[in-house]
Short mmCIF file of C-alpha atoms in Angstrom, two decimals:
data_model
loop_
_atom_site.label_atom_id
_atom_site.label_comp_id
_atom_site.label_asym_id
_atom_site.label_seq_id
_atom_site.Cartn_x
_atom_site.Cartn_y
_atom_site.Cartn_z
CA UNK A 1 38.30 160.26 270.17
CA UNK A 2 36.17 162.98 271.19
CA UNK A 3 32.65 162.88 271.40
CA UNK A 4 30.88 166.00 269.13
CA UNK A 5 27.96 166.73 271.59
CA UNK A 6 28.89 170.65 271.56
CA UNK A 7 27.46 173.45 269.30
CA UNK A 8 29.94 174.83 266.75
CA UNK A 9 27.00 177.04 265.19
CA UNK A 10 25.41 177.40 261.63
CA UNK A 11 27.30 176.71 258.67
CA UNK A 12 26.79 179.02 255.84
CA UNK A 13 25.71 177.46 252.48
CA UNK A 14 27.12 174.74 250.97
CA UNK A 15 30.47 175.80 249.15
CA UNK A 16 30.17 175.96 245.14
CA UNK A 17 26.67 174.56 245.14
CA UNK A 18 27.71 171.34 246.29
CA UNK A 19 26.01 169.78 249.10
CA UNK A 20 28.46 167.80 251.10
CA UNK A 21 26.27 164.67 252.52
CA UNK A 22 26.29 161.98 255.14
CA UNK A 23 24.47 159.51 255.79
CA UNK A 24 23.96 156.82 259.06
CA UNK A 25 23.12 153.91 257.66
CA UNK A 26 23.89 152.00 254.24
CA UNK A 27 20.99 149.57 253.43
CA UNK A 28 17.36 149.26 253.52
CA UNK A 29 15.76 152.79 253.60
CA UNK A 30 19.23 154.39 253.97
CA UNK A 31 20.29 152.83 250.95
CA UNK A 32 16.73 154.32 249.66
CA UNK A 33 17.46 157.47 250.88
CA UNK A 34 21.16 157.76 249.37
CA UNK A 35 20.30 156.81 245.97
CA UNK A 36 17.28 159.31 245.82
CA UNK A 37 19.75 162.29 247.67
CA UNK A 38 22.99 161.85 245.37
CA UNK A 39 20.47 161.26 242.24
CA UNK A 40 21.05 165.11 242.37
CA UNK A 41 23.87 166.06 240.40
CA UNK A 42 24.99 168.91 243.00
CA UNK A 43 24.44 165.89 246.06
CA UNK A 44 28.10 164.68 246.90
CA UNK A 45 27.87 161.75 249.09
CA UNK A 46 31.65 161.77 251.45
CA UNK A 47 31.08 159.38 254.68
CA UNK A 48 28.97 157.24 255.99
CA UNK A 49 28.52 155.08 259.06
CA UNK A 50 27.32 151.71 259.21
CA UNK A 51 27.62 149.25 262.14
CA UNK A 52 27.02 146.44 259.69
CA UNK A 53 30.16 146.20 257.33
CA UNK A 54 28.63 143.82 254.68
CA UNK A 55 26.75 146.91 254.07
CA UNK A 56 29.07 149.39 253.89
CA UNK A 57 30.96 147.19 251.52
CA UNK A 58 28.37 147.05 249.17
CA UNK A 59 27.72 150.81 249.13
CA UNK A 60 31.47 151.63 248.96
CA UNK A 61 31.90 149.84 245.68
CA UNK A 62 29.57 152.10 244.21
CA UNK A 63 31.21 155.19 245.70
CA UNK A 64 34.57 154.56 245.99
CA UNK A 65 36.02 157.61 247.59
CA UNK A 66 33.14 157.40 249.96
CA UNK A 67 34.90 157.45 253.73
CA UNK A 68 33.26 154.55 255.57
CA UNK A 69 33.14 154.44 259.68
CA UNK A 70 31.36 151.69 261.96
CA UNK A 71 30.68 154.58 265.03
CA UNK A 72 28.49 157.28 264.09
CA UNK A 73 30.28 159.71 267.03
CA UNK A 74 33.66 159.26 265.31
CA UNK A 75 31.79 159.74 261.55
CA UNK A 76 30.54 163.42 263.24
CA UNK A 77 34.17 164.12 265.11
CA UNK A 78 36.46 163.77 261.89
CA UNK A 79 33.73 165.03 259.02
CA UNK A 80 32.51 168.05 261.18
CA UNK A 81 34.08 170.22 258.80
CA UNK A 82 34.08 168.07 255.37
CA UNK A 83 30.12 167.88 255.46
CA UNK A 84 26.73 170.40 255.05
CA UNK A 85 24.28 167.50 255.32
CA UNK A 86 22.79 164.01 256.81
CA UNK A 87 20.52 161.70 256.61
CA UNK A 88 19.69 159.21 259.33
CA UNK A 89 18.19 156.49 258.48
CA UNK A 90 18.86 153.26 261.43
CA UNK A 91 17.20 151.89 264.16
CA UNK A 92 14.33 154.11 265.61
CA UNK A 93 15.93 154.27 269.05
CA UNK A 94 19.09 155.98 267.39
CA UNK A 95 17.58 158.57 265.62
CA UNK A 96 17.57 160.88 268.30
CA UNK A 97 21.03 160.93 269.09
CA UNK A 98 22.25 161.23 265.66
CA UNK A 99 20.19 163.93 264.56
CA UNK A 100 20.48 166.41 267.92
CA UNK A 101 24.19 165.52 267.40
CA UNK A 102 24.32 166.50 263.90
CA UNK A 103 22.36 169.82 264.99
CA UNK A 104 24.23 170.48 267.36
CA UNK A 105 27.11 171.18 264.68
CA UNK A 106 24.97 172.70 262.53
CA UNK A 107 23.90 169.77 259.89
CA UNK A 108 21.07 170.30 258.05
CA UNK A 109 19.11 166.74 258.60
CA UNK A 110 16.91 164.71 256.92
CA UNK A 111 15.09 162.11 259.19
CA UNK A 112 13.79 158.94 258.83
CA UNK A 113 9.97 158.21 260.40
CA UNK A 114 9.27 158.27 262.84
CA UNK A 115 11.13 161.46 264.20
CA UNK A 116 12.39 159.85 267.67
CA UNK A 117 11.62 156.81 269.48
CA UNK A 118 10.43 158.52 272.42
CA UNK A 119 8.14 161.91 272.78
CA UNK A 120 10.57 163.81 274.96
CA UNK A 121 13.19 163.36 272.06
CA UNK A 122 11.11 164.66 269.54
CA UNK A 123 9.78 167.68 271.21
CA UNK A 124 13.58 168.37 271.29
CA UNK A 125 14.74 167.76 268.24
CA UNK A 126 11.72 169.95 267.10
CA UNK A 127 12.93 172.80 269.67
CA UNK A 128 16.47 172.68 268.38
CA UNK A 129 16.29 172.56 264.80
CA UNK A 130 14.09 175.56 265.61
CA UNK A 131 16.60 177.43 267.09
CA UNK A 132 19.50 176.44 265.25
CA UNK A 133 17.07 177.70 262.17
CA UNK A 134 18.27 174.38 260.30
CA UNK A 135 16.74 172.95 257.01
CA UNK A 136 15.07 169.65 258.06
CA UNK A 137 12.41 166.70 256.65
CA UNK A 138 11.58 163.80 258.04
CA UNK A 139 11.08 161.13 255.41
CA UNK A 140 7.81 160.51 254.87
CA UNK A 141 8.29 160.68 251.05
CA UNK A 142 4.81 160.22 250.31
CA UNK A 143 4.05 163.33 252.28
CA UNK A 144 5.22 164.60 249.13
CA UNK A 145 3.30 162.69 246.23
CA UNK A 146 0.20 163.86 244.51
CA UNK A 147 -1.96 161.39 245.88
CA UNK A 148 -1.14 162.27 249.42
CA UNK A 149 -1.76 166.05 248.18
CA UNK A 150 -4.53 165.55 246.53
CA UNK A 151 -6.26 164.41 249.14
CA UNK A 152 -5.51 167.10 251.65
CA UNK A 153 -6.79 169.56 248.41
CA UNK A 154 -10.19 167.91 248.24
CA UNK A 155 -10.82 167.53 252.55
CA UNK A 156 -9.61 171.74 252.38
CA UNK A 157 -11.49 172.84 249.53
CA UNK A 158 -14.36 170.99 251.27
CA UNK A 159 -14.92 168.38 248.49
CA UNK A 160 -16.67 166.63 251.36
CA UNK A 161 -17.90 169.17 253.47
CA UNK A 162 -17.07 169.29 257.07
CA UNK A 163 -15.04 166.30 258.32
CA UNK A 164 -16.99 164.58 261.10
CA UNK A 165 -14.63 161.43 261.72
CA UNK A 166 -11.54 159.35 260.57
CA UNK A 167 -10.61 156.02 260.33
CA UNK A 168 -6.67 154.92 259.31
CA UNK A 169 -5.49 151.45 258.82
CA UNK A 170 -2.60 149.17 257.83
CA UNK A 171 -2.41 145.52 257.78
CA UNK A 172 1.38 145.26 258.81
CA UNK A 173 2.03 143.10 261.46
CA UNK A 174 4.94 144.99 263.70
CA UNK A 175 4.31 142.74 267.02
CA UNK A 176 5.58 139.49 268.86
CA UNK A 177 3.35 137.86 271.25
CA UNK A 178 6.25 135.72 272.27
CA UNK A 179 8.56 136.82 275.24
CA UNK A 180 12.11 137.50 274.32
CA UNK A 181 14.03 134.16 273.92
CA UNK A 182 16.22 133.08 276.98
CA UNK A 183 19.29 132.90 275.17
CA UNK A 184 22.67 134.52 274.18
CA UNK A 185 24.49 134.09 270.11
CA UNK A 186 27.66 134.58 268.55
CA UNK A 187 27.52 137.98 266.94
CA UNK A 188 28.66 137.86 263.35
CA UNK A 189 32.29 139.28 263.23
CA UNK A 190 30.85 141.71 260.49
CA UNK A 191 28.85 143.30 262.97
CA UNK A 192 29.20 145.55 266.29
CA UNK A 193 26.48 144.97 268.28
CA UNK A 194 27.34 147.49 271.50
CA UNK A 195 27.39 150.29 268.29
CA UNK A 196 24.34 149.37 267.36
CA UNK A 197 22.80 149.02 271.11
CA UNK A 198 23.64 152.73 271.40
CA UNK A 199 21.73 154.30 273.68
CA UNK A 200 19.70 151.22 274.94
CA UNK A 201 20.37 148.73 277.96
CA UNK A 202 22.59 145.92 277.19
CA UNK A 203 21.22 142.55 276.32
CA UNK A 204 22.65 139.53 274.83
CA UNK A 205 22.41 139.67 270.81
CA UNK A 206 20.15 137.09 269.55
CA UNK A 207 20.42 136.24 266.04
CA UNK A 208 18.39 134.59 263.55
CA UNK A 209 17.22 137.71 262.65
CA UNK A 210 15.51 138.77 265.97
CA UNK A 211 16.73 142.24 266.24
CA UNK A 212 19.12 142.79 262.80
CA UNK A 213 18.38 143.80 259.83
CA UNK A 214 14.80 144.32 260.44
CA UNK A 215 12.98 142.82 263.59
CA UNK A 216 14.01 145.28 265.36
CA UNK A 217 10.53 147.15 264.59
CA UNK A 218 8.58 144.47 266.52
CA UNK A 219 11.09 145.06 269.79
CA UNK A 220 9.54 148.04 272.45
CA UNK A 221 13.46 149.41 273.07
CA UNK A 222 14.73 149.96 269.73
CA UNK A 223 11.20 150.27 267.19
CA UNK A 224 8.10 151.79 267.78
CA UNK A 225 5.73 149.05 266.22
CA UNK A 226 3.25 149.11 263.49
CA UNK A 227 1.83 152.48 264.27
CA UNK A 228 5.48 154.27 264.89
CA UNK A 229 6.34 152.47 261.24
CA UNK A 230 3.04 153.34 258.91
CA UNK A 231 1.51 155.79 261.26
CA UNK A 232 4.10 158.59 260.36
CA UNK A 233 2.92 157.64 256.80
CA UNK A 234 -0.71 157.33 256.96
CA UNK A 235 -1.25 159.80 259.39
CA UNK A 236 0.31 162.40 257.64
CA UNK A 237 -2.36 163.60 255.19
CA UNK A 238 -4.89 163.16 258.17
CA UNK A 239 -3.20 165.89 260.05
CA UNK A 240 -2.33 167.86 257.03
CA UNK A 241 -6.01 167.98 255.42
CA UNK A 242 -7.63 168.68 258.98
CA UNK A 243 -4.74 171.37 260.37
CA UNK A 244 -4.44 169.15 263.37
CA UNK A 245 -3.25 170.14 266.81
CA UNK A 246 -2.35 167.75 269.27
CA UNK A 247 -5.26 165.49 271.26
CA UNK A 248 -7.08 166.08 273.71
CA UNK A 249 -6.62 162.54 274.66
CA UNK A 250 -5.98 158.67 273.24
CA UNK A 251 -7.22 155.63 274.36
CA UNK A 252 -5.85 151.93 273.20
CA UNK A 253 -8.63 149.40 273.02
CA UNK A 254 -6.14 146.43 271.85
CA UNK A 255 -3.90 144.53 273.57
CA UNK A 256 -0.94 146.04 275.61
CA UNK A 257 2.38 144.95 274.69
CA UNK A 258 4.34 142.50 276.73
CA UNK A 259 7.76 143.47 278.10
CA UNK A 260 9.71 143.43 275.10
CA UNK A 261 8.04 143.47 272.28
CA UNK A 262 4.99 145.56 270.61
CA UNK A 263 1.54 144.00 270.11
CA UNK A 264 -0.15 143.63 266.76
CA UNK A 265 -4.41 144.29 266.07
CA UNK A 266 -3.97 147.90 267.49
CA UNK A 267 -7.17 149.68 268.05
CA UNK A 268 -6.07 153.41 268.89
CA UNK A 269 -8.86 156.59 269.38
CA UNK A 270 -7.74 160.22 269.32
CA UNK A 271 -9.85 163.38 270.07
CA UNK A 272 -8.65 166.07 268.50
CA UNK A 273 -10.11 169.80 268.97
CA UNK A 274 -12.26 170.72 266.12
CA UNK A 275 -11.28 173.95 263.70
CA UNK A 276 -13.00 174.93 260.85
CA UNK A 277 -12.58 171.77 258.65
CA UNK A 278 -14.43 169.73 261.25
CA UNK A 279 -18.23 169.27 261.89
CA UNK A 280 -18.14 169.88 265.59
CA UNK A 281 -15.84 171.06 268.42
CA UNK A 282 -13.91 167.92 268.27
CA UNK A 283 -13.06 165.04 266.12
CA UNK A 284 -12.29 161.58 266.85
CA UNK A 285 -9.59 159.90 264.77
CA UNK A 286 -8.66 155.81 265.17
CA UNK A 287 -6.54 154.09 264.12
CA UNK A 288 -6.34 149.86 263.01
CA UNK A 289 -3.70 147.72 262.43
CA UNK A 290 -2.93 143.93 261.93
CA UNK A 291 -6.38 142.22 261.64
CA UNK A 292 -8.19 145.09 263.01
CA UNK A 293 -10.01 147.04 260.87
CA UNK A 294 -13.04 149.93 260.63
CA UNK A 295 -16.58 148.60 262.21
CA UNK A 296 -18.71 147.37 259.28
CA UNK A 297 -20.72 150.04 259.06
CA UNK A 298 -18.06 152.63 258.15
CA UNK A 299 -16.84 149.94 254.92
CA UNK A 300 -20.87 150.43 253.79
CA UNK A 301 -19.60 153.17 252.83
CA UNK A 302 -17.52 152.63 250.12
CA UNK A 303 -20.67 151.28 248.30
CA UNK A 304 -18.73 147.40 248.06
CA UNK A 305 -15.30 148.35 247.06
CA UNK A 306 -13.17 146.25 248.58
CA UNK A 307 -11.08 148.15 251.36
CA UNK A 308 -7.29 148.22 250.90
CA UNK A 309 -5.09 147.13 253.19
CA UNK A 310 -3.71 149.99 254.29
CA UNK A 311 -4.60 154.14 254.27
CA UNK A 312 -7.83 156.07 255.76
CA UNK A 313 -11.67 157.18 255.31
CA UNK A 314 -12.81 160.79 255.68
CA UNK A 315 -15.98 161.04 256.50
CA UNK A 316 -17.60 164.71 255.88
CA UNK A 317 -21.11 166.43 255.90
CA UNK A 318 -21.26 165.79 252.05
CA UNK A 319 -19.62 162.57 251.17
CA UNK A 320 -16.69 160.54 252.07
CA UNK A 321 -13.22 160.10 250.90
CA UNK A 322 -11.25 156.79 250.66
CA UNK A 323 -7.55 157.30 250.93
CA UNK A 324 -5.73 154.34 249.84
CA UNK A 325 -1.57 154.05 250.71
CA UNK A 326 -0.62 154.86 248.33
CA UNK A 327 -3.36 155.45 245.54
CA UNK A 328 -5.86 158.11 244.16
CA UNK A 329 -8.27 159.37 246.00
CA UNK A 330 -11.85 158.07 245.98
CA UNK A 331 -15.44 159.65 246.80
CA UNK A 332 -18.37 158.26 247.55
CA UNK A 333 -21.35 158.01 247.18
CA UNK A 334 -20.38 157.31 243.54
CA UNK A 335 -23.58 159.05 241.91
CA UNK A 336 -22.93 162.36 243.97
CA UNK A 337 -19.04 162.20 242.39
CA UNK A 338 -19.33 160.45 239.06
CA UNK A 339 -18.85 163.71 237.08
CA UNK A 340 -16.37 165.16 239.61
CA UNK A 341 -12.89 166.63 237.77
CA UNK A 342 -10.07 166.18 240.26
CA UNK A 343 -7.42 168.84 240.03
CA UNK A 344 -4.05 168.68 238.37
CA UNK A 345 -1.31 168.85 240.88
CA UNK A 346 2.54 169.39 239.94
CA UNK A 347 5.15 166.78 240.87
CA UNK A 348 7.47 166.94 243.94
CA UNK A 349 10.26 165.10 245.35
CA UNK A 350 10.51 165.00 248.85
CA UNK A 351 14.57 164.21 249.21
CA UNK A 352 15.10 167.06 246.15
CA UNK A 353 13.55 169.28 248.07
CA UNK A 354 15.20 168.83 251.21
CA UNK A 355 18.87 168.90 248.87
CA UNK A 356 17.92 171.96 247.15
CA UNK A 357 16.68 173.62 250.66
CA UNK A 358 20.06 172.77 252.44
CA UNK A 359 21.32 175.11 249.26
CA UNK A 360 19.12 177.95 249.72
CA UNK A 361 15.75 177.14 247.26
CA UNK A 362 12.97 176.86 248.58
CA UNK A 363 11.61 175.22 251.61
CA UNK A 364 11.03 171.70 253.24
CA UNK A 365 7.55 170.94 253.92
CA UNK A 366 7.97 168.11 256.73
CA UNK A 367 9.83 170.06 258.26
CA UNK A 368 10.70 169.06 262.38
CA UNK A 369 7.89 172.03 263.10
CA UNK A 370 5.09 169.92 261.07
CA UNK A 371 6.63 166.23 261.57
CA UNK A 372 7.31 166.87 265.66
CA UNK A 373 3.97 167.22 266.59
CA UNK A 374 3.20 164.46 263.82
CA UNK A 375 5.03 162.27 265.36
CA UNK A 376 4.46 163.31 268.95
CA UNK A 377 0.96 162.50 268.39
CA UNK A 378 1.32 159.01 266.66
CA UNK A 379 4.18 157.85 269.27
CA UNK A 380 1.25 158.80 271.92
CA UNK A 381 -0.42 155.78 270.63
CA UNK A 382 2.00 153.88 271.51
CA UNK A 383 1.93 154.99 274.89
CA UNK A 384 -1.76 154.43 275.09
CA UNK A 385 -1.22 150.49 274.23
CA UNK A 386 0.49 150.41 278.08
CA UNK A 387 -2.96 151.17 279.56
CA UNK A 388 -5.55 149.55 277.58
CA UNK A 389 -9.36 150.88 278.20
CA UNK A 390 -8.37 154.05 280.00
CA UNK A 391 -8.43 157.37 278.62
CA UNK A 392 -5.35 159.02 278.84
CA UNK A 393 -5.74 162.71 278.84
CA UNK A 394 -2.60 165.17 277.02
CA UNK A 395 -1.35 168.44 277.53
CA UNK A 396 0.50 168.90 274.57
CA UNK A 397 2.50 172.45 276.18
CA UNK A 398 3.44 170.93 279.19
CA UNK A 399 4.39 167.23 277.74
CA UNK A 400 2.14 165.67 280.18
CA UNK A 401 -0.84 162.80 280.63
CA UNK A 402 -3.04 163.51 283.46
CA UNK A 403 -1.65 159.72 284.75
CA UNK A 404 1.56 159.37 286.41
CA UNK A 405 2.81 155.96 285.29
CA UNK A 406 1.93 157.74 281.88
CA UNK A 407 4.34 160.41 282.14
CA UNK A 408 6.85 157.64 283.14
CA UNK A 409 6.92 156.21 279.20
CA UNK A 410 7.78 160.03 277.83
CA UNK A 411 11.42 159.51 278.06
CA UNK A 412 13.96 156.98 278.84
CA UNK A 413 17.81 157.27 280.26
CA UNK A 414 20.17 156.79 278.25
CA UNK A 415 23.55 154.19 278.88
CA UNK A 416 26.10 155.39 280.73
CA UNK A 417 28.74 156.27 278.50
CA UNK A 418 25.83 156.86 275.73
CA UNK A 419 24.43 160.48 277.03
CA UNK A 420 23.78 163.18 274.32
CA UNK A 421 23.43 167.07 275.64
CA UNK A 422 20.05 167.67 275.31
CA UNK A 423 18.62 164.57 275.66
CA UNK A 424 20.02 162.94 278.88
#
């Protein structure tokens, strides 16, 4: 079998309307993703590739002419021609190579969150779709909603006034103080563990759920914890309400991971250069997660509501806005907003969108140009919970910390036999 790391170039629209679709992965959010793609009447779902064949089974019996593969390379080498579209929806660490492969054939792509595991893969991914002028999202469907719009409305129409600081939370857990158990398991005969290693280091599989069908978040080589998971999410309307740029710096004061899994109670501050939206010439955003949450003070703000457990305050010149994930938005003080009418915004669909965009209507609007640097700048956080207490200073244009050992966590090698052009 040959392996489809080449560029073929662009393919021209899909043929009779009908967008010919692929997706990597069968269950969880795949299975998510599939049912809210071919919910479009023109969305014809041919092949997919699963390393798991309990889940493949399950899917085929509601498509039965669907094409099913375990290896994602062979999926790409024999459907080059038969498909317009994926999604790719596994494992963080494989995102990367699926997607620049898929590019790389011209495949329009929509992306689960985060973008990449790793920042160098990202800034790539961003570069090539780019210039293979490909229609792209990454799934952050909420991106999407009205809440999440409504929000970014109110902070731009300057419901608030001038944004002086941020706070985002979530009270997922995504961590595992525990070392990695000193063991080796049967693999289930269902499943192909070196397929779904991909690009990583071998290891013995460990079952009981450790890595498959979800742990895998909680593991540093393969997830990228409880920020990389709801940060893409929460995030979002944070960057798009304040026109963010990438930080100056970030700074982790929680615990540092150990050396194979991802800590929980995260702690995260970001200094972002100020714009027009902001109060002054920067503007600090942190982030929370597990049982960490904004200092006391901040919650006074909400007047007593109760804060929920995940999503962001906004707090401006004139007010401040509660974000909830995923709920109205709210604005305090409540005698300054009691007579306030918020706007009516239409409904979207983020997957419809990205179908109809791979046909020629309209355009995406997570895009890899607005979810790379997204994600570049929430996957920094991750970085930042390596060195806890220091201030790790960016440069965004040259993809580089002003720390060595820093720069070292940017990008990993790939397994021999595993390389992708582009990325190795």
């Amino acid at each position: 079998m040959s392996t489809p790391f080449v560029t073929r170039g662009l393919l021209a629209q899909p043929p009779g309307g009908i967008l010919r679709h692929a997706s990597f992965g069968t269950a969880g959010m795949a299975g998510s993703d599939i049912s809210a793609l071919t919910a479009n009447s023109f969305v014809k779902l041919v092949a997919v590739a699963d390393v798991d064949s309990n889940h493949s089974a399950a899917l085929k019996k509601k498509f039965p002419d669907l094409k099913v593969y375990r290896d994602w390379r062979e999926l790409l080498d024999k459907e080059e021609k038969n498909i317009d579209s994926v999604n790719v929806s596994t494992p963080d660490h494989m995102h990367a190579p699926i997607e620049m492969s898929a590019m790389q054939l011209g495949k329009h792509v929509y992306g689960q969150k985060p973008l990449a595991h790793d920042i160098y893969e990202v800034r790539q991914l961003t570069l090539m779709a780019r210039k293979k002028k490909l229609v792209t999202q990454m799934g952050i469907q909420i991106h999407s909603a009205v809440e999440y719009r409504l929000a970014v409305k109110l902070i731009q129409d300057s419901v608030i006034g001038k944004i002086k600081e941020v706070h985002s939370f979530s009270h997922k857990k995504w961590g595992d103080p525990k070392p990695r158990p000193d063991r080796s398991d049967s693999v289930p005969s269902s499943f192909k563990w070196d397929l779904w290693l991909g690009v990583a280091e071998e290891r013995p599989f460990l079952g009981d759920g450790y890595y498959h069908p979800a742990n895998w978040r909680k593991r540093l080589d393969f997830g990228t914890g409880t920020f990389g998971d709801m940060g893409c999410h929460i995030y979002d309307p944070v960057f798009k309400a304040l026109e963010l740029t990438a930080p100056i710096s970030v700074r982790s004061e929680g615990p540092k991971p150990n050396a194979d899994n991802w800590a929980n109670n995260a702690r995260i501050q970001y200094v972002f250069p100020g714009n027009h939206l902001t109060e002054g010439k920067t503007v600090q955003v942190t982030w929370y997660d597990g049982d960490e949450r904004p200092a006391g003070e901040v919650q006074t703000l909400l007047e007593g509501d109760k804060l929920p457990e995940q999503g962001s305050i906004f707090i401006g010149t004139k007010g401040v806005l509660l974000l909830p994930h995923v709920a109205k938005p709210q604005l305090y003080p409540y005698a300054q907003f009691k007579d306030f009418s918020f706007p009516k915004l239409p409904a979207q669909n983020h997957w419809t969108q990205f179908a109809e965009a791979c046909r020629g209507n309209g355009k995406t609007s997570a895009h890899f140009d607005y979810a790379g640097p997204l994600t570049e700048t929430v996957l920094l956080g991750g970085v930042a919970t390596r060195f806890p207490q220091a201030t790790l200073r960016w440069d965004a244009a040259k993809l580089k910390f002003d720390a060595s050992e820093a720069d070292q966590l940017l990008r990993r090698a790939y397994r021999k036999g595993w390389e992708v052009a582009g990325l190795s």
